[in-house]
Short mmCIF file of C-alpha atoms in Angstrom, two decimals:
data_model
loop_
_atom_site.label_atom_id
_atom_site.label_comp_id
_atom_site.label_asym_id
_atom_site.label_seq_id
_atom_site.Cartn_x
_atom_site.Cartn_y
_atom_site.Cartn_z
CA MET A 19 -4.55 -9.24 13.69
CA LEU A 20 -5.75 -12.60 12.18
CA ASP A 21 -9.55 -12.00 13.64
CA LYS A 22 -12.02 -13.10 10.94
CA LYS A 23 -14.31 -10.04 11.46
CA TRP A 24 -13.19 -7.29 9.29
CA PRO A 25 -13.74 -4.44 11.77
CA ILE A 26 -11.96 -6.11 14.53
CA ARG A 27 -8.98 -6.73 12.34
CA HIS A 28 -8.99 -3.24 10.73
CA GLN A 29 -8.88 -1.75 14.26
CA ALA A 30 -6.30 -3.73 15.54
CA ILE A 31 -3.81 -3.12 12.81
CA MET A 32 -4.59 0.68 12.62
CA ASP A 33 -3.79 0.66 16.33
CA VAL A 34 -0.66 -1.06 16.21
CA ALA A 35 0.29 1.15 13.38
CA ARG A 36 -0.44 4.50 15.10
CA LEU A 37 1.46 3.20 18.23
CA TYR A 38 4.70 2.33 16.29
CA LYS A 39 4.22 5.80 14.62
CA GLU A 40 4.18 7.31 18.02
CA ILE A 41 7.20 5.71 19.27
CA ASN A 42 9.04 6.16 16.05
CA SER A 43 8.43 9.99 16.25
CA LYS A 44 9.75 10.18 19.54
CA LYS A 45 13.05 8.57 17.79
CA ASP A 46 13.76 6.73 21.09
CA PHE A 47 15.88 3.95 19.65
CA ASN A 48 15.81 1.56 22.68
CA LYS A 49 12.43 1.54 22.32
CA LEU A 50 12.17 0.73 18.54
CA LYS A 51 13.97 -2.80 19.25
CA ASP A 52 11.24 -3.69 21.60
CA VAL A 53 8.52 -2.90 19.10
CA ALA A 54 10.22 -4.27 16.15
CA TRP A 55 7.44 -6.74 15.78
CA MET A 56 4.52 -3.88 14.76
CA PRO A 57 5.85 -3.07 11.15
CA ASN A 58 6.23 -7.13 10.49
CA LYS A 59 2.57 -7.81 11.66
CA VAL A 60 1.32 -4.60 9.83
CA LEU A 61 3.08 -5.92 6.50
CA HIS A 62 2.18 -9.68 7.05
CA THR A 63 -1.49 -8.57 6.81
CA TYR A 64 -0.85 -7.82 3.13
CA TYR A 65 -1.16 -11.44 2.59
CA GLN A 66 -4.87 -11.58 3.66
CA ASN A 67 -7.50 -12.95 1.37
CA THR A 68 -9.35 -9.33 1.14
CA SER A 69 -8.31 -6.56 -1.11
CA GLN A 70 -9.75 -4.48 1.89
CA ASP A 71 -6.31 -5.41 3.94
CA ARG A 72 -4.07 -4.79 1.22
CA LEU A 73 -5.38 -1.32 0.83
CA LEU A 74 -5.35 -0.83 4.56
CA VAL A 75 -1.63 -1.87 4.38
CA GLU A 76 -0.75 0.35 1.69
CA ARG A 77 -2.52 3.26 3.50
CA LEU A 78 -0.60 2.61 6.74
CA LEU A 79 2.64 2.28 5.05
CA LEU A 80 2.17 5.89 3.99
CA SER A 81 0.38 7.25 7.12
CA CYS A 82 2.06 5.32 10.09
CA LEU A 83 5.27 3.38 9.08
CA VAL A 84 6.84 5.78 6.77
CA PRO A 85 4.71 8.88 7.04
CA VAL A 86 4.48 10.97 3.93
CA SER A 87 4.09 14.30 6.05
CA LEU A 88 7.75 14.33 6.89
CA GLY A 89 10.50 15.56 4.86
CA ALA A 90 12.10 13.45 2.45
CA ARG A 91 15.46 13.16 4.56
CA ASP A 92 13.41 11.72 7.53
CA ARG A 93 11.28 9.63 5.51
CA MET A 94 14.30 7.91 4.16
CA ASN A 95 15.66 7.44 7.83
CA ILE A 96 12.47 6.10 9.18
CA LEU A 97 12.14 3.84 5.91
CA LEU A 98 15.82 2.36 6.53
CA ARG A 99 15.26 1.78 10.19
CA THR A 100 11.99 0.14 9.57
CA TYR A 101 13.37 -1.80 6.93
CA CYS A 102 16.25 -3.12 9.00
CA LEU A 103 13.56 -4.25 11.83
CA LEU A 104 11.61 -6.37 9.17
CA ASP A 105 11.58 -10.00 8.89
CA LEU A 106 11.91 -11.78 5.50
CA ALA A 107 8.24 -12.60 4.92
CA ALA A 108 7.46 -8.53 5.72
CA ILE A 109 10.24 -7.48 3.53
CA LYS A 110 8.71 -9.71 0.68
CA ALA A 111 5.34 -8.17 1.33
CA LEU A 112 6.81 -4.72 1.30
CA ASN A 113 8.76 -5.43 -2.12
CA GLU A 114 5.37 -6.84 -3.48
CA LEU A 115 3.37 -3.78 -2.65
CA LEU A 116 5.78 -1.41 -3.94
CA LYS A 117 6.08 -3.46 -7.23
CA TYR A 118 2.42 -3.45 -7.26
CA GLN A 119 2.09 0.29 -6.93
CA GLN A 120 4.53 0.93 -9.39
CA THR A 121 2.71 -1.25 -12.10
CA ILE A 122 -0.66 0.39 -11.48
CA ARG A 123 1.00 3.96 -11.60
CA MET A 124 2.60 2.78 -15.16
CA HIS A 125 -0.63 1.78 -16.39
CA LEU A 126 -2.28 4.64 -15.18
CA ALA A 127 0.05 6.88 -16.94
CA ALA A 128 -0.28 4.95 -20.08
CA LEU A 129 -4.09 5.49 -19.87
CA LEU A 130 -3.39 9.01 -19.40
CA ARG A 131 -1.35 9.49 -22.21
CA ALA A 132 -3.67 7.82 -24.44
CA ILE A 133 -6.53 9.98 -23.38
CA GLU A 134 -4.41 13.20 -24.05
CA GLN A 135 -3.52 11.86 -27.58
CA GLY A 136 -7.07 11.91 -28.65
CA ILE A 137 -9.30 8.77 -29.11
CA GLY A 138 -10.17 7.10 -32.42
CA GLU A 139 -12.34 3.96 -32.52
CA GLU A 140 -9.24 1.70 -32.60
CA ASP A 141 -7.76 3.73 -29.82
CA ARG A 142 -11.08 3.39 -27.84
CA LYS A 143 -10.82 -0.46 -27.81
CA LYS A 144 -7.19 -0.18 -26.55
CA LEU A 145 -8.26 1.89 -23.84
CA LEU A 146 -11.19 -0.05 -22.73
CA ASN A 147 -8.60 -2.85 -22.41
CA GLN A 148 -6.31 -0.91 -20.32
CA VAL A 149 -9.34 0.30 -18.09
CA SER A 150 -10.14 -3.54 -17.85
CA LEU A 151 -6.43 -4.33 -16.94
CA LEU A 152 -6.51 -1.73 -14.20
CA SER A 153 -9.65 -3.00 -12.76
CA LYS A 154 -8.36 -6.36 -12.69
CA LYS A 155 -5.37 -5.29 -10.66
CA GLU A 156 -7.55 -3.29 -8.52
CA LYS A 157 -10.03 -6.21 -8.20
CA SER A 158 -12.88 -3.82 -8.20
CA THR A 159 -15.82 -3.05 -10.72
CA ASP A 160 -15.88 0.51 -9.38
CA CYS A 161 -12.75 1.22 -11.45
CA ASP A 162 -14.71 0.53 -14.64
CA SER A 163 -17.51 2.73 -13.77
CA ALA A 164 -15.46 5.44 -13.15
CA LEU A 165 -12.97 5.33 -15.77
CA ILE A 166 -15.00 4.50 -18.72
CA PRO A 167 -16.72 8.18 -18.64
CA LEU A 168 -13.53 9.45 -19.55
CA LEU A 169 -13.19 7.64 -22.54
#
């Protein structure tokens, strides 16, 4: 999981998360204690240097660790069970990930509200600042090129 090559690290993390999802879906609680290290390893990857790793962890959280496809009650049970298995570093990563997602959602909602209200020249400058803020958070220049035509 700490391989220097992205494709190898990506595949290893994906396989560990999928295996955890498979074991978790069978609701075999005895085996869950044996594989408690799996969500820890996936969430520890959040602290790697590349934004690709962070995006992968965010995607795996929603698809494998706490599958979105399940009902709300099942998701909450799995989230609670998984949270109880996490070590302190993984809990910190999960909290940081959730806080980051909330920040992005708030900025995007503010941007959409501003676009809906209409755009004057002064508002356009504010919106460009908002787009710049979002793209810095996302660490991608693709965000700028995708959002600026909306303005």
